[in-house]
Structure formats: C-alpha cells, structure tokens
Coordinates of C-alpha atoms in Angstrom, one line a residue:
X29 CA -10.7 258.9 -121.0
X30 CA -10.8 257.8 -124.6
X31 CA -10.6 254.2 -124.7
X32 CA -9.1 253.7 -128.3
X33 CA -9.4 250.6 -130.1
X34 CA -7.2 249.1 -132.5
X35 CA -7.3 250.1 -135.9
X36 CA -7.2 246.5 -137.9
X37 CA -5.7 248.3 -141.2
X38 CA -2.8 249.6 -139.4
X39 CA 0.1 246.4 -139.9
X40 CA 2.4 246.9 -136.9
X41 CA -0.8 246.7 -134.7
X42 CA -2.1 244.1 -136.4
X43 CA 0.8 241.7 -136.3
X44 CA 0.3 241.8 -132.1
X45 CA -3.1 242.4 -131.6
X46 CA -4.0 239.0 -130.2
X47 CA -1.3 239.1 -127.7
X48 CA -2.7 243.3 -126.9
X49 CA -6.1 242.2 -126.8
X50 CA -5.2 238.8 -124.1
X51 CA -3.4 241.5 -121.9
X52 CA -6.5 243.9 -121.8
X53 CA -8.6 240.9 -121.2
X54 CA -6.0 240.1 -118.5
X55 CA -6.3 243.4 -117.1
X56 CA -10.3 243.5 -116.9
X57 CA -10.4 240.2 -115.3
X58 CA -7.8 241.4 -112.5
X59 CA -9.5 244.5 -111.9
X60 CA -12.9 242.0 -111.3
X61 CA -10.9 239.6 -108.4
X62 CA -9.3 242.7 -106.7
X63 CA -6.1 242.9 -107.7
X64 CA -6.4 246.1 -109.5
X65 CA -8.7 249.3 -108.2
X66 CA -12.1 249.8 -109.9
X67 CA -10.5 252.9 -111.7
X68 CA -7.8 251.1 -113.4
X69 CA -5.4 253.7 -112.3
X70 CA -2.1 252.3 -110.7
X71 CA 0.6 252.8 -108.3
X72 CA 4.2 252.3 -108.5
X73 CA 5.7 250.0 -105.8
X74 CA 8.8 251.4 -105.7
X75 CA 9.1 251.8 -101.4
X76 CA 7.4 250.0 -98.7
X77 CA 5.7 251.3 -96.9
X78 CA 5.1 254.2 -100.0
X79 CA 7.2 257.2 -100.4
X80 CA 4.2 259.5 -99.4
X81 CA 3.1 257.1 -96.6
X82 CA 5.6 258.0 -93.8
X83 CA 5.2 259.6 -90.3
X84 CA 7.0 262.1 -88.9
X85 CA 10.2 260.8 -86.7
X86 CA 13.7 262.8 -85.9
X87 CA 16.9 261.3 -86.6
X88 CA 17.5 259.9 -82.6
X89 CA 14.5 257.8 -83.4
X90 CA 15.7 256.3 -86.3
X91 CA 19.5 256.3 -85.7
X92 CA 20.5 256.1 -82.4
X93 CA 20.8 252.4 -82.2
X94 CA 21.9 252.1 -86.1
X95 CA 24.5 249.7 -86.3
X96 CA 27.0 249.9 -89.6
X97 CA 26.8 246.9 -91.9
X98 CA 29.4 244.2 -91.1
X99 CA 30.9 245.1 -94.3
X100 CA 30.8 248.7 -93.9
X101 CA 29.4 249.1 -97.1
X102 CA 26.7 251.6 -98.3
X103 CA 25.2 252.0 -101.6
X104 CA 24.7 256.3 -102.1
X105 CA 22.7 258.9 -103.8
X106 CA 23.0 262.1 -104.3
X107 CA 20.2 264.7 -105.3
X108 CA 20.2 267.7 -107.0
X109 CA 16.7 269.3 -107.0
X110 CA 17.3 271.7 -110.0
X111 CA 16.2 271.8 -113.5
X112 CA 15.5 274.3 -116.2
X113 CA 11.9 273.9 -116.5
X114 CA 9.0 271.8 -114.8
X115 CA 8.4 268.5 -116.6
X116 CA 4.5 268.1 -115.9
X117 CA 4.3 264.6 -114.9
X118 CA 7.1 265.6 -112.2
X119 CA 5.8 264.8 -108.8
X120 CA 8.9 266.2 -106.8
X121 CA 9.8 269.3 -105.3
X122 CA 12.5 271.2 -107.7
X123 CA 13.9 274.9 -108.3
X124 CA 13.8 276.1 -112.1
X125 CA 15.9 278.1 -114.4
X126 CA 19.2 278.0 -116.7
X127 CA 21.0 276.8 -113.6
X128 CA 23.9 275.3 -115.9
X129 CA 24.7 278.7 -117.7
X130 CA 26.4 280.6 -114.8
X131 CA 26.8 280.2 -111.3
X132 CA 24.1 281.0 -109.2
X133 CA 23.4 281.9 -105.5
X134 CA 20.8 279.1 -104.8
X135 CA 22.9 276.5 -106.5
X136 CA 26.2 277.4 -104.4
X137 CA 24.0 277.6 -101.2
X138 CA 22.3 274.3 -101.7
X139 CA 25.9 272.5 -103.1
X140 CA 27.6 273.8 -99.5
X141 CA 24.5 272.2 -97.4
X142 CA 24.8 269.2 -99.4
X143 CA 28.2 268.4 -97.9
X144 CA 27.3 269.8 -94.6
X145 CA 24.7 266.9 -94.3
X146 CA 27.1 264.7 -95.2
X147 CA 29.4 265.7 -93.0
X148 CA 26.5 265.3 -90.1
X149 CA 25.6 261.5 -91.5
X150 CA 29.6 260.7 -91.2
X151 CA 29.6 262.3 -87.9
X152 CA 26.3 260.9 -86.9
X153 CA 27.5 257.3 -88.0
X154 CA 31.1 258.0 -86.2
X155 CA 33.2 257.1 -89.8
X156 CA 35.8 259.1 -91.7
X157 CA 33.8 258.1 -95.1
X158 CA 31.1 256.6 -96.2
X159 CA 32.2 253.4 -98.3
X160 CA 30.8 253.2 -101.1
X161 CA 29.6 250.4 -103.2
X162 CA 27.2 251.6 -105.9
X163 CA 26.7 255.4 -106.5
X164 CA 23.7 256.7 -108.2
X165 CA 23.2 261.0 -108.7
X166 CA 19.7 261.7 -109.5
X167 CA 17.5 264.6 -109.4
X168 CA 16.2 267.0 -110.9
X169 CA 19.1 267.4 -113.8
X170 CA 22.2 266.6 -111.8
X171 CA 24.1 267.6 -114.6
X172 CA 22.2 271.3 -114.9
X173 CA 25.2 273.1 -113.3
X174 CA 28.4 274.9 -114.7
X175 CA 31.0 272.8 -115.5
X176 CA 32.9 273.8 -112.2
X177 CA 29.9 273.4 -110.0
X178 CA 29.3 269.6 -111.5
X179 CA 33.6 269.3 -110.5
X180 CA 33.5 270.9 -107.2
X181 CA 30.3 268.6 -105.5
X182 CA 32.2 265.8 -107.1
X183 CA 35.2 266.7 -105.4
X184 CA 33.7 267.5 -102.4
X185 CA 31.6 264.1 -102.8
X186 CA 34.6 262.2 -103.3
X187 CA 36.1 263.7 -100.2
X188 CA 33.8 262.2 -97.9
X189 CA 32.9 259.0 -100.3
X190 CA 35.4 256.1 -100.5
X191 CA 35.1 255.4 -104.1
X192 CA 37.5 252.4 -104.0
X193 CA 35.1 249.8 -104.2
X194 CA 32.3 250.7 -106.5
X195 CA 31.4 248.6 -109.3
X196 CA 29.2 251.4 -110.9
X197 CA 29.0 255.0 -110.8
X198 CA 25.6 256.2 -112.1
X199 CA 24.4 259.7 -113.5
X200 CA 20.5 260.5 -114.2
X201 CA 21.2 263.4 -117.3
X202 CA 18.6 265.1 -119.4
X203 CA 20.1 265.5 -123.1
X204 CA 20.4 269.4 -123.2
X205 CA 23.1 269.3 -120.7
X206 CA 25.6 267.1 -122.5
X207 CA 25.0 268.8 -125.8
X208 CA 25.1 272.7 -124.7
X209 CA 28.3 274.8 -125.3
X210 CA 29.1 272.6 -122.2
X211 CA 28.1 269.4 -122.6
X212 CA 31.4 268.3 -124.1
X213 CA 33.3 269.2 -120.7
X214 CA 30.4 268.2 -118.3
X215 CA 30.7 264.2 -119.7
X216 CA 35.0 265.2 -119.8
X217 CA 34.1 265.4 -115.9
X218 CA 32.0 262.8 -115.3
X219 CA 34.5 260.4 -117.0
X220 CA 37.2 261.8 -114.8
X221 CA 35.4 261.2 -111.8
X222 CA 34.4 257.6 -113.0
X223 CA 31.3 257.8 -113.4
X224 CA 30.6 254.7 -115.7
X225 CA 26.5 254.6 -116.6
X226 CA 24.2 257.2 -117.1
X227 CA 20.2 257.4 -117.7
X228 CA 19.6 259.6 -119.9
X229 CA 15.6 261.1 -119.4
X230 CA 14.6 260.7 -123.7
X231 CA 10.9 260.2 -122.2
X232 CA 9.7 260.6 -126.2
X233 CA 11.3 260.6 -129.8
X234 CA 7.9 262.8 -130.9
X235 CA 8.8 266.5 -130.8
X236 CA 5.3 267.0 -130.2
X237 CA 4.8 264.6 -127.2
X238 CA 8.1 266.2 -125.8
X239 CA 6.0 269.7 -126.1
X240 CA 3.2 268.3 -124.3
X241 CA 5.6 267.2 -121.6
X242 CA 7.4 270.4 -121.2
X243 CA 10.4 268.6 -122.2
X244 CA 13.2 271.1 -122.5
X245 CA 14.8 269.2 -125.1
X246 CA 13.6 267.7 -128.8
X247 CA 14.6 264.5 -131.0
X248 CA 17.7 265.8 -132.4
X249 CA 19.0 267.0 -129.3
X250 CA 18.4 263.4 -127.4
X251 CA 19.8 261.8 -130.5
X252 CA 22.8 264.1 -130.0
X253 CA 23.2 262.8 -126.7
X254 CA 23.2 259.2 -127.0
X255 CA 25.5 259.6 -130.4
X256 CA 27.9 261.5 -127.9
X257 CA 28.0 259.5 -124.9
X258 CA 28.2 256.5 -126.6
X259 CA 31.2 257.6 -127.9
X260 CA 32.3 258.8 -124.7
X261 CA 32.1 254.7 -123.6
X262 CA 29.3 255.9 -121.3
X263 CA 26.9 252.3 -120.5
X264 CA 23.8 254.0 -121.9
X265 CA 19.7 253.5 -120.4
X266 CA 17.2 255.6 -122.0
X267 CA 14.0 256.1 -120.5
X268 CA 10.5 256.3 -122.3
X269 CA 7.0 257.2 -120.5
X270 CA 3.8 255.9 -121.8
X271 CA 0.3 256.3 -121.2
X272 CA 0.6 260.6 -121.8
X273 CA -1.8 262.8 -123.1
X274 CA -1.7 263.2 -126.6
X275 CA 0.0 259.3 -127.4
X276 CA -1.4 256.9 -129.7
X277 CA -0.7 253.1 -129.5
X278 CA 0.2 253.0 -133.7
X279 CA 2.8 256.3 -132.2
X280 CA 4.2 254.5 -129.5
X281 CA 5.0 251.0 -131.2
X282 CA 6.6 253.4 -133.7
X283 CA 8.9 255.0 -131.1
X284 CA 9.9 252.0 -129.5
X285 CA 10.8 250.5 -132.6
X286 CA 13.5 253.5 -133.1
X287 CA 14.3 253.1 -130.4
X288 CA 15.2 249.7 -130.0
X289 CA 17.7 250.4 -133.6
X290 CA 19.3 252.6 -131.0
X291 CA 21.2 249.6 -129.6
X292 CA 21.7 251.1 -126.4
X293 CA 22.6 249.0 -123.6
X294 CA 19.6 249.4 -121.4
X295 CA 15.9 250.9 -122.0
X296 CA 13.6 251.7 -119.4
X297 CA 9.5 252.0 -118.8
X298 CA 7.8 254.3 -116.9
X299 CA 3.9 254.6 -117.1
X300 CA 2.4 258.1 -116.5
X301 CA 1.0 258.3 -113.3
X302 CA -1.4 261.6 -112.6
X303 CA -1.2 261.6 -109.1
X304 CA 1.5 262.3 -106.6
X305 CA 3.9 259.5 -105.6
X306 CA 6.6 261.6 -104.5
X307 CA 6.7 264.9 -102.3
X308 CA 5.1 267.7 -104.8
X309 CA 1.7 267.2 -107.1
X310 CA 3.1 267.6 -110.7
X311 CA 0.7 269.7 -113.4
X312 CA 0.2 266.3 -115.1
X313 CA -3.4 266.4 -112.7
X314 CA -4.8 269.8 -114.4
X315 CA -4.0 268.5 -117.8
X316 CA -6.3 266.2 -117.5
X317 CA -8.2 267.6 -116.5
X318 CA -8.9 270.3 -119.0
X319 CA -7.8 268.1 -121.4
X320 CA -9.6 264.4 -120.8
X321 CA -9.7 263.5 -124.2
X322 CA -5.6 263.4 -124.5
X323 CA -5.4 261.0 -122.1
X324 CA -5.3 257.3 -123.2
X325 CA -7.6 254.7 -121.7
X326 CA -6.4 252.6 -119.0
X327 CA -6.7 249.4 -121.2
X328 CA -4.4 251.4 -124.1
X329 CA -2.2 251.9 -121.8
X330 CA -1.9 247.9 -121.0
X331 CA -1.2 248.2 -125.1
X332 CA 1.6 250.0 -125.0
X333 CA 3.3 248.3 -122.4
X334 CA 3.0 244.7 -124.0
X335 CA 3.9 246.1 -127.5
X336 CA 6.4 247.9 -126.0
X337 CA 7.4 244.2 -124.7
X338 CA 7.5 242.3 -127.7
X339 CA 8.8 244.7 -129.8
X340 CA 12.1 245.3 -127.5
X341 CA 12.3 241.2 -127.6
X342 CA 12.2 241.1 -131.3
X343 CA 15.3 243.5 -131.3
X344 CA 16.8 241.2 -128.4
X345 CA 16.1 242.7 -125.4
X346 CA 14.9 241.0 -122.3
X347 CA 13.3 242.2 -118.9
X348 CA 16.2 242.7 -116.6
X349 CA 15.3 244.3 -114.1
X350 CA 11.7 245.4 -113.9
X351 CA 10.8 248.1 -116.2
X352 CA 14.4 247.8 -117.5
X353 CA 15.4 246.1 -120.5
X354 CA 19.2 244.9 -121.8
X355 CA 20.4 242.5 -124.5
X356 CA 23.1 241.5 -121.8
X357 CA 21.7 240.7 -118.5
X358 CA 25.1 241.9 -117.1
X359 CA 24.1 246.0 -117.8
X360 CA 22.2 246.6 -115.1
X361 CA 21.6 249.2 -112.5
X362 CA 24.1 248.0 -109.7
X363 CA 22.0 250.5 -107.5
X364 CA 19.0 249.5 -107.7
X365 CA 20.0 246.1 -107.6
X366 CA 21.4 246.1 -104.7
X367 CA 18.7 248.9 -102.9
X368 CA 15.9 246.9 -103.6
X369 CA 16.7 243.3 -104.7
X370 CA 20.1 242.4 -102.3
X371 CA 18.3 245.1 -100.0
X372 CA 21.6 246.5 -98.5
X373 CA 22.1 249.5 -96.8
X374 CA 21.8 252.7 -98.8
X375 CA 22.5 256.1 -97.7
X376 CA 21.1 259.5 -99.4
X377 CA 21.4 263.2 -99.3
X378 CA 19.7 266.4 -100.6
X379 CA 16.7 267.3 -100.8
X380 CA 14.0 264.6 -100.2
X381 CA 16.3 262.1 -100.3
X382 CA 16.1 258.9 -98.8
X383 CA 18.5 256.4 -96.7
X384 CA 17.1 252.9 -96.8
X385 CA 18.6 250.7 -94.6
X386 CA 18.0 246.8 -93.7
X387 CA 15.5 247.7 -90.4
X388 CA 14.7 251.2 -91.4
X389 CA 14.1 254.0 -93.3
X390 CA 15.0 257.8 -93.1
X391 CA 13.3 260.5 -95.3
X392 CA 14.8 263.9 -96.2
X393 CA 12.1 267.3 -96.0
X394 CA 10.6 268.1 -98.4
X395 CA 11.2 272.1 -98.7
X396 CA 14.6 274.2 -99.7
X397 CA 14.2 276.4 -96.4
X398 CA 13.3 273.4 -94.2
X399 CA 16.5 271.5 -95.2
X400 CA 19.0 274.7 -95.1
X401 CA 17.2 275.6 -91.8
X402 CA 18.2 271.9 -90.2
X403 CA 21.6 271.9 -91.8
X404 CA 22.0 275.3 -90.4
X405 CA 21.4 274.0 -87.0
X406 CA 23.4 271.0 -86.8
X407 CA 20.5 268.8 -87.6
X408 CA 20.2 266.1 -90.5
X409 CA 17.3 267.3 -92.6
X410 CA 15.5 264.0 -91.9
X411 CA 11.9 264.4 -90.8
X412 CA 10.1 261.4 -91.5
X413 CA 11.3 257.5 -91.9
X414 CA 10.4 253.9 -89.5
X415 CA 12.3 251.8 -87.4
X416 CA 10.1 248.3 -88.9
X417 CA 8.4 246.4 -86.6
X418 CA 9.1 242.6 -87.2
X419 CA 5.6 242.6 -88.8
X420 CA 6.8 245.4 -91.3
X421 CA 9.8 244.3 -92.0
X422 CA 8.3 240.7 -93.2
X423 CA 6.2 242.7 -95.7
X424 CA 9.7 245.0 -96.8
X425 CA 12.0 241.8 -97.1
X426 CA 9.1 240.9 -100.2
X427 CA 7.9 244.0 -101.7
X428 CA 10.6 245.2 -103.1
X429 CA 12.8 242.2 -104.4
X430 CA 9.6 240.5 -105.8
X431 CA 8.7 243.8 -107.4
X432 CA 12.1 244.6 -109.2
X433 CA 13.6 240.3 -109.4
X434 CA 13.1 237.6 -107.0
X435 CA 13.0 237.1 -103.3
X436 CA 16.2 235.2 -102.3
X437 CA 14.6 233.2 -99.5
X438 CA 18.1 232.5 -97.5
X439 CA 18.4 236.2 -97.8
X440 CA 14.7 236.9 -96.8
X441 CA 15.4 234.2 -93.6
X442 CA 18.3 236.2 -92.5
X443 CA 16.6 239.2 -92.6
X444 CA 13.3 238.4 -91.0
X445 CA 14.1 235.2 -88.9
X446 CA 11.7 233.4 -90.7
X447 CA 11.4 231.1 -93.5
X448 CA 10.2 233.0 -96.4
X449 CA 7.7 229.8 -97.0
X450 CA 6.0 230.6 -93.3
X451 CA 5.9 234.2 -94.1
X452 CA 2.4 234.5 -96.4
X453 CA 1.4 231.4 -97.1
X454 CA -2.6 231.7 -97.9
X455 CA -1.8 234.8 -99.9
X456 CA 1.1 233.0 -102.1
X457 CA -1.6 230.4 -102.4
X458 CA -3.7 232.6 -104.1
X459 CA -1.1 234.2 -106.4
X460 CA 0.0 231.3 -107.3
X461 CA -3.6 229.8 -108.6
X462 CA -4.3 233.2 -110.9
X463 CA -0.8 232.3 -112.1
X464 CA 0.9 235.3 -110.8
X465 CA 4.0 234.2 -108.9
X466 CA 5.8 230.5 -108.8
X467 CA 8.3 229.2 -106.4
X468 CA 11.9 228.7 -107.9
X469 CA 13.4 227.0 -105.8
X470 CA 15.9 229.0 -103.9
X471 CA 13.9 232.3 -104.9
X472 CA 10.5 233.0 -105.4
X473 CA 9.3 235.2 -108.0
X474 CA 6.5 236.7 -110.5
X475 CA 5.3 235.2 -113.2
X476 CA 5.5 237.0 -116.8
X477 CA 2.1 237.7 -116.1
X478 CA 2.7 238.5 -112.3
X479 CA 5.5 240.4 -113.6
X480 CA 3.2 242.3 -116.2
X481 CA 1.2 243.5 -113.1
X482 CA 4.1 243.6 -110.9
X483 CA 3.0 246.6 -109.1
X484 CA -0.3 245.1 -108.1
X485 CA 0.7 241.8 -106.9
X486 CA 3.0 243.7 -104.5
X487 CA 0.8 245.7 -103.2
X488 CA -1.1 242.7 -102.0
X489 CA 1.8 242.1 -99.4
X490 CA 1.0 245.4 -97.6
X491 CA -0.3 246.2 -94.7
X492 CA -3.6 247.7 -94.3
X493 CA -2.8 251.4 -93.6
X494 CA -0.3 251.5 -96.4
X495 CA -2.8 249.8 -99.6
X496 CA -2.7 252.9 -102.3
X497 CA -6.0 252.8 -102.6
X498 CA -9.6 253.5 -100.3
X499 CA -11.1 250.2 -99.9
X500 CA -14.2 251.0 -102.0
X501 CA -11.7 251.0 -105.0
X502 CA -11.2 247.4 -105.3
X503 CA -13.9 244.9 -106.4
X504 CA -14.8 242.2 -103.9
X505 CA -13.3 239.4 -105.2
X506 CA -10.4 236.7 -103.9
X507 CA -7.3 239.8 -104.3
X508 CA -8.9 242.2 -103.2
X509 CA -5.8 243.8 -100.8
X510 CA -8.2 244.8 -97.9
X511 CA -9.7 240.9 -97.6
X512 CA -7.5 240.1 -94.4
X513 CA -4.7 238.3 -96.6
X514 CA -1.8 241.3 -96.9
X515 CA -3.3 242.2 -92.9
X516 CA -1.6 238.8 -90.5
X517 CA 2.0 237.6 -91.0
X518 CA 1.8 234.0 -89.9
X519 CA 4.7 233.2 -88.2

C-alpha cells in the first residue's frame, strides 16, 4: 500500500492538516498499546459475537423457549438478495441481472419463500402478525424488481406485518432503480405503502471511482435520484465508502464537500474493508491484489475519515449515530436505533438474514437452494445463531450500544442483572486513562476519540474466541484484546 502524504500546496488539505496529521499520530500510537492489529486493517463491530463468528444450531435450539416481548413489539427486516451487477467490495451472497426489467422465475420463487418463512416465524411464535415497530428492507437492491413485484411482497408483507405502530419505514435503494422508465412508479409505491426514509447507496460522486466499484450507476444518475426523492418527501441518507482503490485524500475532501451542499437529511460512512464480514468474499480481495498501488494506506485512510468529519461539521452536521451524520439529531435510523442501541427484539427474513433478539440470535443460510430447500420442508431457513450465556450476554448488552451511542446503564441492569459499573471494571479503567470512553452519568459512552476508533474499543469487550484478529496481530501493549481484560466478567 501507498502511504500518501499530504501535498502542503493543495489549500483544502492544508487548512486541516494538523488535525489529519494528530489523528494518524493517534492511530500509530493505538496500534503500539494494542488496540489496533499490527496491520492497521480493521473490523466493523456491527454484531456480537461477529456475523461470520456463529456455530451451527436449528431453530428448537434457539426458539423453543423464546418468549415474545412484553410489548409484543418487533423491529423487522426484509432482504432481497438481488442486484444487477456485483459491487466488488460486496461481501454477501446475491443473484445478478436486470431483475427490475421483467418478471423473472428466480425473483417470483424467492418473493413466494419469503412469505412462506414468514408465515413459519408467525406460526413458530404462535401470533397472527408480527407487530411492527421499525421496518427496514435491505439487500441487495430491494427496489431491483418490476413495479408489481416491489407491490405484491409489500402487500404480502403487509399481510403478515402490523404496520400500525411504526414510526419509520425504511428502504436501502441504489439510484438506477428510481430513475429507470420505472423509477417514477417504484417511489409512487413505496409512498403508498408508507415507506417514509430511504438510503440511497451514492458510495462516490467520481464517475471513475464508481467504475472501479462496479457501480451500476454514475453521478448524474445518483443526482437524479436524490433531486427525485427529495421531492417525493422521502427523509434522504446517502452513503459514501472511503479508503477504495483508486481514491485520493485531495478527491475525497472534494466529494464530501458536494456532498454536504446536497443538504440531505442524513449522510453515512463506510470504510472499505477487503475481507469478508458477511457470508460471501467480495472481489474487492483480488483487486488488491493485482492492483496494490490503488489501494490507500491505512494511515490515509484515518484522513479521510477525520476530513470527512470536519468538513460535514462545517456544513452543520453532527455524528448521530455512528458513522451517520444529520443536522437534526431527530433523522435518524429508527432501526438501528432501536436493534443495536435500545437493543429490542428484531426479527428478519430472506436470505442471510438475521433475528436479533434480547438473549439470542438466529442466522439465516447462506445459499438460494439451502433456504428454498428448508422453506420447502417446513423448516425456518435458520442454521446458525446463540442462546447467550450470562457471560455473553454481559459483553452484547455493551458492544453494540457503545459502538453505535451510549450504554443506558438502567437498561444494561435490566438486561444483564448486573450493574453496568460491576460489569468491566479494570478494562473501563484502562479506556478511560487513553481517553477513550467517560462515564455520563446515566450512560456511558465513547469519547470523540473513543468514538473515532469506535470499532476497536468494542472489540476490547469480546470474548476471546470472537477477537477479529490472531493474537500475533496486536502489539503487546496495555489494549492489547487478548491480555485477559475482554476474557473475565467480574460479577
């Protein structure tokens, strides 16, 4: 990797490159107590234990003794596991072609399964509906079907789903879908079925980043979009990735500046990670490797993040939730909120999917034929997930709040059954002395610092067997994850 350094003669750079340069030096002396791996790669805490980290268990394991919230709510996903091409720093199982052109065998198959299994979970669960209080459709391109597909698994959703309660109906879209010959009438459905927020996957406003990415999309068209759905009163969240092959730090400040003039509600982070995290290896890998040189250095890739930062707050927006920024800490992903912060009970279905629920978690396969083949036989498709251990779910009830907010500690009590000030003591000690994390009373949280590195300080809360990295990666020093500090809850 190219570690390139900032060119003093470029203005926008140098109007921030003290505050780049502390962050590097940040990052170098983190990577030298243990916090971050040798390599400088990273990995995203976004589950505990990790998505990729889970045995194998059957759906009596992990459901016979469920018992249904007291308030019978569930947030819900839905997964469609289609696009028109493969994005190369995808790391998830999908089907490919122009899906949203005509109907098609595969799509019609899968779209009948999908309310098969929730038919199962509702039968499984013994309730009429599921009901609902946050929705989220993901994928894949959720919205890559014909216009009467996208209304019939809506309909047939909304059959099984009691919408009545949801404060937020959210949509992941990809631009070329809402601004086809029938984009106008996919976003007249969504609206009809109240969906309220969509993300819509920008990833780059370079045409020739988007080309390295195998976008299938360019600027115009993900301008189109946003012009369109803004005008459809869609709450808007555009996402961006940095850190790809082929990105320069004078590039990216650029981009982020645009946009930031956007003034869309909500704008979202994601660095490039090379490998898997999810349930298929994406071609991102073999760039790299026949292609090094692209690749930006670890330490330019702690650039773009804090430019990214600044510049965002010098149009007015703020960290909401992590990763995500808003002007107005009201738009917000209700979802994930309440999945990984509130930690309630979330349900999902399709392919890969997951249900996360307050003592356990269930995890969809992760092949077409394997999930059609379960379906088919009056199964879930669920074939991997935990029923925590006390132990676990200590380490849960912090990983994912502190990662994405703050750890409500009557919330953490009530889930644990202990105080969240017994939980990790020594650890918090040492977080809290590299200035990483600070007690706030009622909550405990990250630092701006700790929240800079928010995966990393998480991942010092987990358990041995579930660190993303061999022990040989980390340096020796007071964080290092495998020095018996993330291993003992003391009760």
């Amino acid at each position: 990797m190219n570690d390139m350094s900032i060119k003093t003669d470029e203005p926008r750079i140098a109007a921030h490159r003290d505050s780049l340069e502390a962050r590097v030096r940040d990052f170098a002396r983190f990577r030298e107590l243990g916090l971050i791996a040798r390599s400088g790669d990273f990995f995203p805490s976004v589950h505990y234990p990790p998505i990729t980290m889970y045995p194998e268990a059957t759906e009596e394991e992990l459901l016979d003794d469920y018992a249904l919230p007291q308030d019978g709510l569930f947030d819900v996903y839905l997964h469609l596991p289609f696009c028109e091409q493969r994005c190369l720093f995808c790391h998830y199982p999908v089907k490919f072609g122009k899906f949203g052109d005509k109907t098609h065998d595969e799509t019609e198959r899968y779209l009948d399964a999908l309310e098969r299994e929730m038919d199962l979970f509702r039968n499984r669960l013994g309730i009429q509906k599921f009901q609902a209080r946050s929705i989220l459709v993901g994928g894949g391109t959720p919205t890559l079907l014909t216009p009467a597909q996208l209304d019939r698994m809506l309909t047939g959703f909304k059959e099984r789903v009691d919408c009545s309660r949801v404060t937020q109906f959210n949509f992941d879209v990809d631009p070329g879908t809402l601004t086809d010959q029938h984009g106008a009438e996919r976003r007249r459905i969504l609206r009809e079925h109240g969906v309220d927020r969509l993300t819509i996957g920008v990833q780059s406003l370079d045409d020739e980043i988007l080309r390295k990415m195998h976008r299938p999309h360019d600027v115009k068209t993900a301008l189109a979009s946003i012009e369109a759905c803004r005008a459809d009163g869609f709450q808007l969240n555009i996402e961006f990735i940095f850190g790809y092959p082929g990105q320069t730090l004078e590039g990216w400040m650029r981009m982020i500046d645009e946009a930031a003039r956007l003034d869309v509600e909500e704008i979202q982070l994601y660095r490039l990670k090379i490998d898997s995290y999810g349930d298929a290896q994406g071609p991102i890998d073999k760039i790299v490797q026949l292609r090094p040189q692209e690749l930006p250095a670890f330490e330019e890739a702690i650039r773009m993040k804090q430019a990214a930062i600044e510049i965002l707050a010098e149009h007015g927006y703020t960290e909401n939730l992590r990763r995500v920024f808003s002007k107005d800490p009201a738009k917000y992903s209700h979802y994930a909120h309440n999945q990984c912060c509130q930690l309630y009970d979330q349900v999902g279905f399709g392919l890969t999917a997951f249900s996360s629920l307050r003592d356990r978690f269930l995890l969809n396969t992760q092949t077409f034929e394997d999930y059609y083949r379960r379906i088919d036989s009056g199964r879930l498709p669920v074939n991997r997930g935990i029923k925590r251990s006390a132990e676990e779910q200590k380490r849960w009830a912090v990983v994912l709040p502190l990662k994405n907010r703050d750890v409500d500690k009557a919330q953490y009590r009530a889930l644990t059954g202990i105080e969240f000030d017994q939980a990790f003591p020594e650890l918090w000690e040492r977080l809290t002395a590299e200035g990483l994390v600070e007690d706030k009373g009622a909550f405990a949280g990250l630092t701006r610092k700790g929240a800079f590195f928010a995966d990393e300080v998480c991942h010092q809360f987990h358990a041995r067997s579930y660190i993303p990295f061999e022990p040989d990666e980390y340096v020796q020093g007071p964080l290092n994850p495998y020095q018996g500090r993330a291993d003992a809850v003391e009760a």
